[in-house]
Amino acid sequence: MNHARSYPAFLRDAVGVATDGGWPFYTWMTLLTALALVGVNAWAQQVVGGMGLTAMSDHVSWGLYIANFTFTVGLAAGAVMMVIPAYIYKDKAMHDVVIVGELLAVAAILMALLFVNVDLGRPDRAWHLMPGLGRFHWPVSMLTWDVVVLGGYLLINLHICGYLLYTRFLGRRPEKRWYLPFVMLSIAWAVSIHTVTAFLFSGLGGRPFWNTAILAPRFIVSAFVSGPAFIVLALQVIRRVAKVPIPDAPLHTLLGILRVTVLLNLFFVGSEVFTEFYSGGSHTASASYLFLGLHGHNALVPWIWTALAFHSVAAVILLSARAKEQLWLADIACALTFVGVWIEKGMGLIIPGFVPSTLHELVEYMPNELEWRVVVGIWAAGLIVFTLGIKIAVEIFAGRMRHQLPEVEPDEPQHAGGA
Amino acid sequence: MEDTSRRTTLKALGATLGAAAFARAMAPLAAWPEDLSIDELLQRHYKELSRDDMVRVLRRLEQETLDQYGAVVTIDDVRPIPEVQFGYALNLSVCVGCRKCAEACHVENNHDRATNQSYIRVLEIKNGSVDLAMGTVDYDHAVPKKGRSYMPVQCHQCDNAPCVSVCPIEATWKEPDGIVVVDYNWCIGCRYCEAACPYHARRFNWHKPEIPAEEINPDQAYLSNRVRPQGVMEKCTFCLHRTRKGRLPACLEACPTGARVFGNMLDPNSEIRWVLENKRTFVLKEDLGTRPRFFYFFDK
Ligand code: SF4
Ligand code: SF4
């Protein structure tokens, strides 16, 4: 097999598939592109006008961007909940669709990286963060660890997706030694990305709201909520829209995982709340601000109670027997709990760390329109990557995108395994 | 086949429209390079600049200040003096909360005028407590008010500084004389240090600072009070452009009550040494292990 010829062919066909489809596809992609461009434009304004165009301040110096960063890192880590059943428990049905999780990991990490980059006051100096080029403050700064683990996770998953799709494209069976070690690595790595991201916050002694050992476990558990929830919804859409015959089995596996993680997540929130409120003292101020409001400042109260309500309703739905038969009920639960984690591990986690400030000033924060535009833009960009990845994968797995062996090489020996 | 060529045309049209829209979306960036030179873009870290590099950078920055603000300034690279360890102490018994120190900082350090920025915040706390949660910075009445005491807070130049540890690119570090500085031309503006500082000592340049030319303090240093670029972090530097030349910090000189004591802690005859040896001093949030160099004390 001549890769020098077949790989460009793969890329060319991939571009072809990625730009070809019916009207629903074009409409969806046009919509996403338009939204992404709105985000690009908002970011460009922010770069020129300064971060002061956002609602952040010296009191609340991280906002919606870092909230979404945290959440998308979790989403990327959560994708591993397909990988584990597929490869460790050798779940055949899951194995057939595991590429969805791997593509989600890629898209989510890209979003996470975009979210940190739009948060930089000097994006023109982003190269200072490159190991080797700048001055990498490793291993002391947790942020450098995050650069390493996020970059690594992206590369590992790009390799896995790329390899699996390319070999299928060639009509071959993927060789285990070229991807299985990476899959195993990606499982451990997935845990590391969200752990390190939790350490970013929990390592700060001056912010009692974050400075707790349970933060990393809480992060991991909520990743195992948001990841499976998103994948269930994605699989449902792929079944309906792309007419891919995906059986119910992987959905049930994912819902089985969710049933546990949703409860665990609520349990961790409860433990945290108990410790904060029962012991009292000024350490409780942030938690009070979040859940009850503090001295008339209560901007986050509706957010967090919405999140908890969504989580609880989702938990009840998932535990009910009916959700096992009627998947649309499970879909609702997934959507609810996805939004729930987005609030709770996003705004609900970042903002109270700053309110009250370290000198106990109460300055609130609500993202402004520009920040929303940037955030919507990045989500649209992430969905573009995910949609295209899925579309290419579907075409390849259905055998519609397959390498045409050029006729001049009729005697190319067939590979051993045979697909 | 006709369908294929129609599709190709449509795709080409889509791509063109997309590219045009992208260009439109990025258009605001056109205003950016105005104050962004290639030299600045490629400038290395402070500690990697040779003497010659530094001189070139300083002249460029002076020129930029002239071009952008219309002010003639001198920017020096003022280095630490050997055998000097700076320390600062503040007498809470005599501080009256007049905020003269904060004002002096505002002027000395070329802070943005519109936001009335300063590295010092003065807390008013009800007597009977030194709990920050009981304090407010927003008091607006004649001082000193009965039953209140005052506590100015600024960077404590911590010996175990969390802001320094967290910075991913060593844009902020501790100098040999104990002052924690920021290289404004290296910082990427991630604001991790601002989240890490337990004393609200760091300030971010959310916008490009605006100062009328005639109000700009022309006596500047690279690591301290030169006019900061947009999008980078800044903080109190114990006025290193003054103190490393034997002068006192601007906030100390401005204080009408003599509440502030500054000096070289290694000098046995210094006033700061006397305070540290003879007064009962305390530091803020000692339990965090940050080991501040800024001490508070009471007369009695
Ligand atoms: S007070 Fe804050 S900014 Fe100053 S050295 Fe300590 S941690 Fe850093
Ligand atoms: S804002 Fe600047 S100084 Fe602070 S941590 Fe980020 S790069 Fe370092």
XYZ file of C-alpha atoms and ligand atoms in Angstrom:
735
model
C 0.000 0.000 0.000
C 1.377 3.351 -0.980
C 0.498 5.790 1.784
C 2.001 8.705 -0.077
C -0.844 8.307 -2.532
C -3.619 6.914 -0.419
C -3.320 9.386 2.475
C -3.803 12.468 0.301
C -6.698 10.586 -1.274
C -8.113 10.046 2.193
C -7.842 13.730 3.020
C -9.292 14.729 -0.339
C -12.250 12.422 0.036
C -12.721 13.578 3.599
C -12.943 17.170 2.438
C -15.346 16.039 -0.251
C -17.585 14.296 2.255
C -17.306 17.176 4.686
C -18.599 19.631 2.131
C -21.262 17.489 0.606
C -24.698 16.728 1.882
C -28.368 17.409 1.716
C -30.123 20.633 2.552
C -30.453 19.842 6.259
C -26.687 19.401 6.422
C -26.006 22.634 4.566
C -28.454 24.532 6.706
C -26.928 23.201 9.914
C -23.383 23.960 8.788
C -24.287 27.416 7.538
C -25.908 28.187 10.847
C -22.884 26.968 12.797
C -20.477 28.843 10.545
C -22.448 32.043 10.949
C -22.432 31.670 14.727
C -18.718 30.866 14.755
C -18.072 34.019 12.755
C -20.096 36.075 15.197
C -17.754 34.717 17.865
C -14.654 35.508 15.832
C -15.865 39.038 15.371
C -16.592 39.517 19.074
C -13.156 38.168 19.953
C -11.486 40.471 17.447
C -13.205 43.428 19.091
C -12.066 42.240 22.476
C -8.450 41.900 21.368
C -8.379 45.461 20.116
C -10.577 47.124 22.724
C -9.205 45.182 25.679
C -10.587 42.600 28.068
C -12.417 45.504 29.662
C -15.092 44.973 27.021
C -16.106 41.907 29.009
C -17.865 42.081 32.355
C -14.836 40.781 34.251
C -12.983 42.934 36.752
C -10.073 42.807 39.177
C -12.521 41.310 41.649
C -13.953 38.609 39.421
C -11.044 38.133 37.085
C -12.226 34.903 35.435
C -15.704 34.533 34.065
C -17.740 32.793 31.423
C -14.689 31.807 29.363
C -12.928 29.903 32.124
C -16.282 28.463 33.218
C -16.728 26.992 29.749
C -13.111 25.935 29.639
C -13.601 23.900 32.794
C -16.776 22.365 31.481
C -15.378 21.418 28.074
C -12.334 19.782 29.635
C -14.822 17.660 31.571
C -16.733 16.880 28.402
C -13.537 15.694 26.764
C -12.675 13.526 29.747
C -16.229 12.179 29.889
C -15.885 10.697 26.421
C -13.789 8.004 28.046
C -16.997 6.505 29.384
C -17.481 4.985 25.916
C -13.889 3.937 25.625
C -13.810 1.971 28.871
C -16.800 -0.286 28.102
C -15.658 -0.707 24.523
C -12.059 -1.662 25.158
C -11.813 -2.798 28.770
C -15.112 -4.635 29.055
C -15.035 -5.614 25.375
C -18.585 -4.438 24.835
C -19.064 -5.193 21.147
C -21.985 -2.848 20.551
C -20.120 -0.009 22.230
C -17.017 -0.819 20.270
C -18.918 -0.200 17.036
C -19.759 3.363 17.992
C -16.815 4.277 20.197
C -15.475 6.565 17.490
C -18.223 8.999 18.498
C -16.617 9.359 21.924
C -13.169 9.770 20.486
C -14.337 12.466 18.090
C -16.108 14.189 20.953
C -12.838 14.215 22.890
C -11.119 15.933 19.981
C -13.853 18.527 19.506
C -14.142 19.245 23.235
C -10.402 19.687 23.727
C -10.269 22.063 20.792
C -13.030 24.072 22.417
C -11.229 24.041 25.759
C -8.078 25.370 24.117
C -10.067 28.085 22.364
C -11.696 29.069 25.644
C -8.329 29.613 27.349
C -7.008 31.505 24.381
C -9.881 33.957 24.216
C -9.311 34.580 27.912
C -5.742 35.786 27.344
C -5.145 39.507 27.571
C -2.273 39.132 25.102
C -3.074 36.430 22.556
C -0.196 37.772 20.439
C 2.126 36.361 23.083
C 0.533 32.928 23.299
C 3.809 31.502 22.018
C 5.346 32.244 25.422
C 3.384 29.190 26.548
C 5.007 26.845 24.071
C 7.481 24.519 25.732
C 10.883 25.268 24.242
C 9.901 28.581 22.684
C 8.820 30.556 25.703
C 9.685 30.102 29.379
C 7.716 27.135 30.523
C 7.273 27.335 34.301
C 7.065 23.574 34.655
C 6.568 21.736 36.991
C 5.650 24.507 39.443
C 2.739 26.123 37.629
C -0.341 23.925 37.300
C -1.237 25.796 34.155
C 1.823 24.366 32.418
C 0.646 20.902 33.433
C -2.662 21.695 31.850
C -0.962 22.723 28.624
C 0.874 19.383 28.607
C -2.075 17.143 29.439
C -4.562 18.928 27.183
C -2.128 18.986 24.276
C -1.286 15.346 24.864
C -4.902 14.279 25.059
C -5.647 16.077 21.822
C -2.763 14.365 20.031
C -3.619 10.914 21.387
C -7.239 11.192 20.313
C -6.357 12.687 16.954
C -4.102 9.723 16.376
C -6.736 7.183 17.400
C -9.496 8.759 15.296
C -7.195 9.360 12.351
C -5.787 5.853 12.401
C -9.129 4.094 12.748
C -10.769 6.125 10.029
C -7.844 5.887 7.647
C -7.490 2.105 7.890
C -11.220 1.664 7.400
C -10.978 3.943 4.430
C -8.333 1.642 3.019
C -10.671 -1.250 3.617
C -8.355 -2.792 6.186
C -8.916 -3.963 9.691
C -7.102 -1.683 12.144
C -4.053 -3.316 13.675
C -4.288 -3.478 17.433
C -0.712 -2.498 18.108
C -1.215 0.806 16.307
C -4.121 1.965 18.367
C -4.782 -0.173 21.418
C -1.832 1.150 23.476
C -3.004 4.658 22.680
C -6.544 3.831 23.699
C -5.310 2.562 27.062
C -3.165 5.643 27.439
C -6.130 7.843 26.618
C -8.134 6.343 29.466
C -5.557 7.274 32.087
C -4.945 10.549 30.325
C -8.632 11.449 30.385
C -8.618 11.295 34.153
C -5.477 13.399 34.246
C -6.857 16.271 32.188
C -9.738 16.898 34.525
C -7.670 16.261 37.630
C -5.071 18.787 36.589
C -7.808 21.253 35.710
C -9.259 20.787 39.187
C -5.812 21.305 40.701
C -5.610 24.660 38.897
C -8.289 25.809 41.289
C -7.897 23.640 44.360
C -4.221 24.577 44.636
C -5.033 28.181 45.491
C -4.861 28.621 49.265
C -6.273 32.116 49.113
C -9.591 30.931 47.644
C -11.280 28.727 50.260
C -14.187 27.897 47.967
C -11.841 26.021 45.625
C -9.204 25.000 48.130
C -10.715 21.601 48.891
C -9.460 18.113 48.229
C -12.852 16.974 46.982
C -12.647 19.272 43.975
C -10.789 16.822 41.723
C -13.159 13.903 42.492
C -16.106 16.251 41.957
C -14.687 17.289 38.602
C -14.204 13.702 37.487
C -17.682 12.619 38.489
C -19.364 15.481 36.734
C -17.282 14.742 33.652
C -18.773 11.258 33.762
C -22.188 12.898 33.792
C -21.761 15.447 31.025
C -19.790 13.133 28.706
C -22.248 10.222 28.560
C -25.215 12.617 28.522
C -23.868 14.383 25.461
C -23.014 11.136 23.721
C -26.496 9.680 24.290
C -27.992 12.745 22.679
C -25.462 12.668 19.862
C -26.154 8.993 19.140
C -29.883 9.680 19.037
C -29.377 12.469 16.537
C -27.039 10.353 14.417
C -29.606 7.531 14.353
C -32.415 9.810 13.287
C -30.703 12.280 10.997
C -27.945 10.230 9.414
C -30.098 7.074 9.450
C -27.285 4.997 10.880
C -28.608 1.775 12.389
C -27.226 2.115 15.906
C -28.723 -0.437 18.308
C -30.090 0.536 21.705
C -27.451 -1.420 23.580
C -24.722 1.253 23.790
C -27.347 3.778 24.814
C -28.421 1.552 27.643
C -24.838 1.089 28.764
C -24.315 4.836 28.832
C -27.582 5.399 30.666
C -26.548 2.769 33.178
C -23.370 4.750 33.836
C -25.315 7.976 34.076
C -27.720 6.500 36.600
C -24.778 6.105 38.976
C -22.764 9.211 38.187
C -25.734 11.579 38.439
C -26.342 10.362 41.967
C -22.676 10.451 42.869
C -22.492 13.989 41.611
C -25.418 15.029 43.792
C -23.819 13.245 46.719
C -20.563 15.166 46.285
C -22.410 18.461 46.025
C -24.227 17.524 49.222
C -21.007 16.683 51.068
C -19.501 19.959 50.023
C -22.575 21.918 51.056
C -22.701 20.211 54.425
C -19.057 20.924 55.238
C -19.366 24.539 54.146
C -22.507 25.356 56.043
C -22.285 23.209 59.144
C -18.904 24.533 60.261
C -19.679 28.116 59.275
C -17.161 30.937 59.573
C -16.023 33.306 56.904
C -15.071 30.370 54.658
C -18.761 29.818 54.093
C -19.186 33.231 52.492
C -18.724 32.007 48.906
C -21.054 29.056 49.349
C -23.624 31.330 50.965
C -23.285 33.711 48.073
C -23.827 30.888 45.608
C -26.746 29.106 47.247
C -28.480 31.779 49.287
C -27.108 35.141 48.272
C -24.985 37.346 50.525
C -25.946 40.786 51.809
C -28.417 41.331 49.009
C -26.103 40.014 46.300
C -27.652 36.951 44.748
C -26.969 36.878 41.022
C -25.951 33.210 41.042
C -28.748 31.881 43.227
C -31.184 31.168 40.369
C -28.380 29.521 38.386
C -27.326 27.051 40.992
C -30.856 26.087 41.994
C -31.711 25.550 38.340
C -28.700 23.256 38.099
C -29.687 21.307 41.178
C -33.293 21.042 40.043
C -32.166 19.760 36.635
C -29.862 17.225 38.245
C -32.574 15.999 40.580
C -35.224 15.671 37.898
C -32.736 13.858 35.691
C -31.857 11.500 38.514
C -35.515 10.684 39.133
C -36.179 10.097 35.441
C -33.138 7.886 35.054
C -34.086 5.802 38.059
C -37.648 5.260 36.897
C -38.366 2.039 35.073
C -40.062 3.849 32.221
C -36.902 5.567 31.068
C -35.504 2.168 30.189
C -38.281 1.518 27.731
C -38.949 4.995 26.505
C -35.698 6.478 25.419
C -37.160 9.916 24.792
C -37.498 10.223 28.561
C -33.837 9.387 28.956
C -33.067 11.999 26.304
C -34.743 14.618 28.438
C -32.774 13.490 31.468
C -29.543 13.731 29.495
C -30.312 17.223 28.276
C -31.244 18.372 31.774
C -28.213 16.991 33.481
C -25.908 18.231 30.712
C -27.124 21.773 31.292
C -26.975 21.139 35.037
C -23.281 20.283 34.939
C -22.611 23.176 32.596
C -23.962 25.548 35.229
C -22.604 23.793 38.282
C -19.090 23.122 37.036
C -19.045 26.330 35.069
C -20.373 29.576 36.471
C -21.360 27.869 39.709
C -17.785 26.851 40.347
C -15.717 29.724 38.986
C -17.584 32.804 40.078
C -18.099 32.058 43.804
C -14.324 31.574 44.064
C -14.100 35.335 43.559
C -17.141 36.439 45.533
C -16.473 37.738 48.077
C -13.007 38.859 47.000
C -9.882 38.080 49.011
C -10.412 41.345 50.888
C -14.073 40.393 51.367
C -15.489 42.884 48.942
C -18.719 41.867 47.286
C -18.450 42.583 43.600
C -20.685 40.486 41.377
C -20.271 39.317 37.821
C -22.678 38.464 35.039
C -21.301 37.820 31.570
C -22.145 40.498 29.061
C -23.285 40.183 25.497
C -19.790 40.176 24.010
C -18.757 37.242 26.172
C -21.860 35.319 25.170
C -21.086 35.922 21.515
C -17.552 34.590 21.910
C -18.807 31.571 23.848
C -21.538 30.745 21.340
C -18.951 31.111 18.586
C -16.643 28.581 20.200
C -19.464 26.112 20.817
C -20.436 26.462 17.170
C -16.837 25.834 16.136
C -16.723 22.755 18.349
C -19.960 21.450 16.861
C -18.613 22.038 13.365
C -15.608 19.858 14.130
C -17.788 17.224 15.771
C -20.361 17.177 12.967
C -17.745 16.877 10.260
C -15.902 14.173 12.147
C -19.099 12.194 12.577
C -20.093 12.695 8.966
C -16.791 11.410 7.672
C -16.875 8.492 10.088
C -20.404 7.544 9.044
C -19.484 7.574 5.369
C -16.391 5.490 5.990
C -18.087 2.945 8.225
C -20.949 2.621 5.767
C -18.376 1.892 3.067
C -19.406 4.879 0.997
C -16.064 6.557 1.421
C -13.530 3.935 0.467
C -10.195 4.100 -1.229
C -10.433 3.297 -4.947
C -7.371 1.316 -5.822
C -5.923 2.767 -8.999
C -6.160 0.334 -11.877
C -2.448 0.484 -12.610
C -1.736 -1.501 -9.483
C -3.989 -4.488 -9.913
C -1.704 -6.849 -8.079
C -1.525 -5.077 -4.785
C -1.519 -8.017 -2.386
C -4.484 -8.046 -0.061
C -3.536 -7.481 3.533
C -3.578 -10.370 5.935
C -6.664 -9.744 8.044
C -9.115 -8.787 5.330
C -11.878 -6.422 6.360
C -22.795 15.104 -14.281
C -24.658 18.374 -14.594
C -25.653 18.011 -10.987
C -22.009 17.521 -10.010
C -20.860 20.677 -11.691
C -23.723 22.612 -10.164
C -22.646 21.301 -6.798
C -19.052 22.285 -7.425
C -20.161 25.786 -8.352
C -22.281 25.995 -5.243
C -19.411 24.794 -3.089
C -17.061 27.339 -4.620
C -19.629 30.031 -4.019
C -20.050 28.879 -0.434
C -16.299 28.892 0.131
C -15.963 32.387 -1.304
C -18.809 33.724 0.792
C -17.349 32.021 3.846
C -13.922 33.511 3.283
C -15.410 36.957 2.771
C -17.469 36.641 5.942
C -14.404 35.517 7.857
C -12.471 38.538 6.653
C -15.330 40.761 7.741
C -15.470 39.124 11.140
C -11.738 39.642 11.674
C -11.847 43.240 10.427
C -11.607 44.828 13.917
C -8.089 43.383 14.206
C -6.951 45.845 11.554
C -6.859 48.510 14.257
C -4.528 46.448 16.387
C -1.019 46.637 14.860
C -0.957 50.398 15.427
C 0.831 49.941 18.714
C 2.324 46.559 18.047
C 5.778 46.345 16.526
C 7.636 43.264 15.349
C 10.344 44.028 17.905
C 7.802 43.968 20.649
C 6.200 40.792 19.312
C 9.499 38.929 19.355
C 10.939 40.451 22.514
C 12.451 37.878 24.886
C 11.964 37.538 28.613
C 13.551 40.201 30.861
C 16.128 37.766 32.175
C 17.169 36.775 28.659
C 17.878 40.290 27.456
C 21.516 41.311 27.208
C 22.559 44.796 28.333
C 22.492 45.947 24.711
C 19.098 44.392 24.074
C 17.815 46.113 27.176
C 19.041 49.526 26.094
C 17.337 49.086 22.750
C 14.110 47.989 24.405
C 14.180 50.959 26.799
C 14.670 53.448 23.969
C 11.858 51.816 22.014
C 9.525 52.019 24.996
C 10.411 55.676 25.556
C 9.659 56.350 21.920
C 6.350 54.530 22.199
C 5.373 56.590 25.216
C 6.165 59.704 23.244
C 4.201 58.530 20.209
C 1.187 57.230 22.076
C 0.989 59.618 25.017
C 2.983 62.631 23.880
C 5.153 62.511 26.986
C 8.952 62.603 27.173
C 10.026 60.049 29.746
C 13.157 58.194 30.833
C 12.831 54.498 31.426
C 15.637 52.809 33.323
C 16.377 49.233 34.144
C 16.971 49.781 37.863
C 18.629 46.713 39.349
C 18.489 45.554 42.974
C 21.202 46.692 45.370
C 23.246 43.840 46.853
C 22.837 43.195 50.589
C 19.435 44.829 50.670
C 16.208 43.124 51.755
C 13.287 45.471 51.707
C 10.539 45.364 54.314
C 7.549 47.537 55.041
C 5.568 48.053 58.237
C 2.395 49.977 58.946
C 1.258 51.347 62.267
C -2.461 50.695 62.548
C -2.709 52.832 65.675
C -1.979 56.038 63.795
C -3.410 55.363 60.318
C -6.454 57.604 59.897
C -7.748 56.190 56.639
C -7.231 59.379 54.607
C -6.141 57.395 51.534
C -3.315 59.822 50.795
C -1.073 56.799 50.205
C -3.450 55.379 47.613
C -3.562 58.747 45.843
C 0.213 59.083 45.840
C 0.480 55.592 44.347
C -1.995 56.564 41.645
C 0.144 59.523 40.596
C 3.590 58.016 41.090
C 2.886 54.820 39.214
C 1.168 56.269 36.159
C -2.138 54.577 36.784
C -5.130 54.886 34.499
C -6.929 58.107 35.355
C -10.479 57.081 34.524
C -10.553 54.119 36.906
C -8.609 55.970 39.612
C -6.468 52.875 39.867
C -4.047 52.364 42.770
C -2.112 49.458 44.243
C -3.386 50.331 47.707
C -6.858 49.691 49.076
C -7.747 51.074 52.486
C -10.213 49.062 54.525
C -12.351 50.616 57.233
C -13.036 48.140 60.010
C -15.224 48.439 63.082
C -13.145 48.625 66.224
C -12.822 45.389 68.064
C -11.884 43.352 65.033
C -9.185 42.869 62.488
C -11.462 40.573 60.496
C -11.417 41.657 56.865
C -14.982 40.422 56.458
C -16.018 43.224 58.817
C -14.384 45.867 56.660
C -15.319 48.010 53.712
C -13.289 49.943 51.160
C -16.208 52.060 50.022
C -16.418 54.426 52.990
C -17.215 57.958 52.029
C -17.191 60.251 55.034
C -14.792 62.383 57.048
C -11.982 60.370 58.593
C -11.042 59.152 61.075
C -14.519 58.080 62.110
C -15.118 57.260 65.725
C -15.221 53.572 66.459
C -13.438 52.666 63.229
C -9.913 51.722 62.431
C -8.205 51.622 59.059
C -6.083 49.077 57.327
C -4.351 49.849 54.034
C -3.601 46.726 52.009
C -1.124 46.473 49.150
C 1.180 43.807 47.792
C 2.935 42.053 50.652
C 5.877 40.961 48.466
C 5.405 37.475 49.884
C 8.520 35.354 50.272
C 6.451 32.312 49.388
C 4.388 34.063 46.751
C 1.536 32.054 45.231
C 1.321 34.547 42.374
C 4.853 33.651 41.331
C 4.318 29.890 41.558
C 1.216 29.844 39.401
C 2.473 31.967 36.517
C 2.856 29.545 33.608
C 5.592 31.502 31.873
C 7.676 33.103 34.649
C 6.371 36.526 33.706
C 6.358 37.394 37.392
C 9.146 36.567 39.843
C 10.833 37.545 43.055
C 13.866 39.813 42.806
C 16.917 39.345 45.069
C 15.839 42.281 47.248
C 12.451 40.669 47.862
C 10.313 42.651 45.443
C 7.905 40.671 43.267
C 7.872 42.123 39.759
C 6.110 41.561 36.430
C 7.659 41.788 32.980
C 4.851 43.697 31.270
C 6.273 42.710 27.903
C 6.249 39.003 28.666
C 2.957 38.533 30.553
C 0.220 36.901 28.467
C -2.569 38.180 30.661
C -3.993 34.854 31.814
C -4.748 36.347 35.253
C -3.901 33.154 37.086
C -1.720 35.183 39.475
C -4.634 37.471 40.222
C -6.713 34.462 41.227
C -3.837 33.139 43.334
C -3.028 36.281 45.311
C -4.760 36.163 48.708
C -4.496 39.940 49.222
C -6.127 41.422 46.144
C -2.780 42.971 45.312
C -2.723 42.472 41.570
C -4.288 44.675 38.944
C -5.031 43.847 35.345
C -4.937 46.329 32.481
C -8.450 45.730 31.223
C -7.988 48.662 28.848
C -5.060 50.677 27.632
C -4.344 53.128 30.460
C -5.196 56.745 29.725
C -3.161 59.533 31.263
C -2.777 63.115 30.010
C 0.803 63.809 28.883
C 1.412 66.514 31.482
C 0.404 64.164 34.294
C 2.741 61.350 33.364
C 5.529 60.792 35.875
C 8.580 60.787 33.591
C 10.883 59.050 36.080
C 10.226 55.433 35.149
C 11.644 51.925 35.355
C 11.110 48.893 33.144
C 9.888 46.703 35.994
C 7.809 49.298 37.796
C 5.956 52.457 36.899
C 6.349 52.786 33.134
C 2.974 53.077 31.451
C 1.697 49.523 31.171
C 0.432 47.992 27.929
C -3.143 46.795 27.611
C -3.894 43.222 28.611
C -1.122 42.599 31.131
C -0.845 42.256 34.889
C 0.698 44.817 37.208
C 1.251 45.250 40.924
C 2.973 47.275 43.633
C 6.773 47.197 43.274
C 7.633 49.007 46.507
C 8.394 51.878 44.070
C 11.610 50.146 43.047
C 12.475 53.001 40.697
C 12.760 55.144 43.859
C 13.718 52.722 46.604
C 16.554 51.098 44.695
C 18.011 54.591 44.340
C 17.835 55.282 48.049
C 14.516 57.119 48.111
C 11.371 56.150 49.973
C 8.156 54.768 48.459
C 5.697 57.409 47.308
C 2.976 56.112 49.633
C 5.245 56.530 52.651
C 6.172 60.095 51.747
C 2.532 60.957 51.287
C 1.361 59.602 54.620
C 0.501 62.553 56.915
C 0.575 60.517 60.120
C 3.880 58.722 59.723
C 2.168 55.376 59.908
C 4.496 53.844 57.364
C 7.983 52.509 57.955
C 10.125 51.252 55.092
C 13.704 50.130 54.779
C 16.411 47.553 54.492
C 15.763 44.791 56.986
C 19.424 43.785 56.882
C 20.532 47.187 58.164
C 20.613 46.974 61.986
C 20.188 50.733 62.308
C 17.159 51.000 60.070
C 13.795 52.066 61.408
C 12.124 48.992 59.943
C 14.512 46.829 61.900
C 13.662 48.717 65.062
C 9.938 48.194 64.501
C 10.380 44.495 63.789
C 12.471 44.070 66.947
C 10.463 46.209 69.328
C 6.849 46.100 68.224
C 4.391 43.272 68.190
C 3.870 42.908 64.474
C 1.543 40.647 62.571
C 0.964 39.763 58.937
C -2.316 39.205 57.110
C -3.586 35.664 56.654
C -0.455 34.201 58.192
C -2.063 30.747 58.104
C -1.715 30.660 54.315
C 2.053 30.428 54.602
C 2.726 33.213 52.103
C 5.342 34.851 54.384
C 4.634 38.510 53.660
C 7.215 41.287 53.922
C 4.542 43.758 54.842
C 3.898 43.956 58.572
C 1.188 45.583 60.642
C 1.640 46.752 64.213
C -0.082 48.698 66.947
C 1.521 51.263 69.199
C 0.180 49.719 72.357
S 0.605 39.985 48.012
Fe -0.208 38.909 46.233
S 0.805 39.863 44.504
Fe 1.991 40.420 46.303
S 3.589 38.842 46.421
Fe 1.899 38.164 47.726
S 0.668 36.866 46.395
Fe 2.000 38.057 45.058
S -1.340 37.260 34.141
Fe 0.789 37.430 33.483
S 1.980 37.467 35.355
Fe -0.040 36.701 35.892
S 0.099 34.493 35.768
Fe -0.614 35.160 33.760
S 1.220 35.460 32.539
Fe 1.890 35.332 34.690
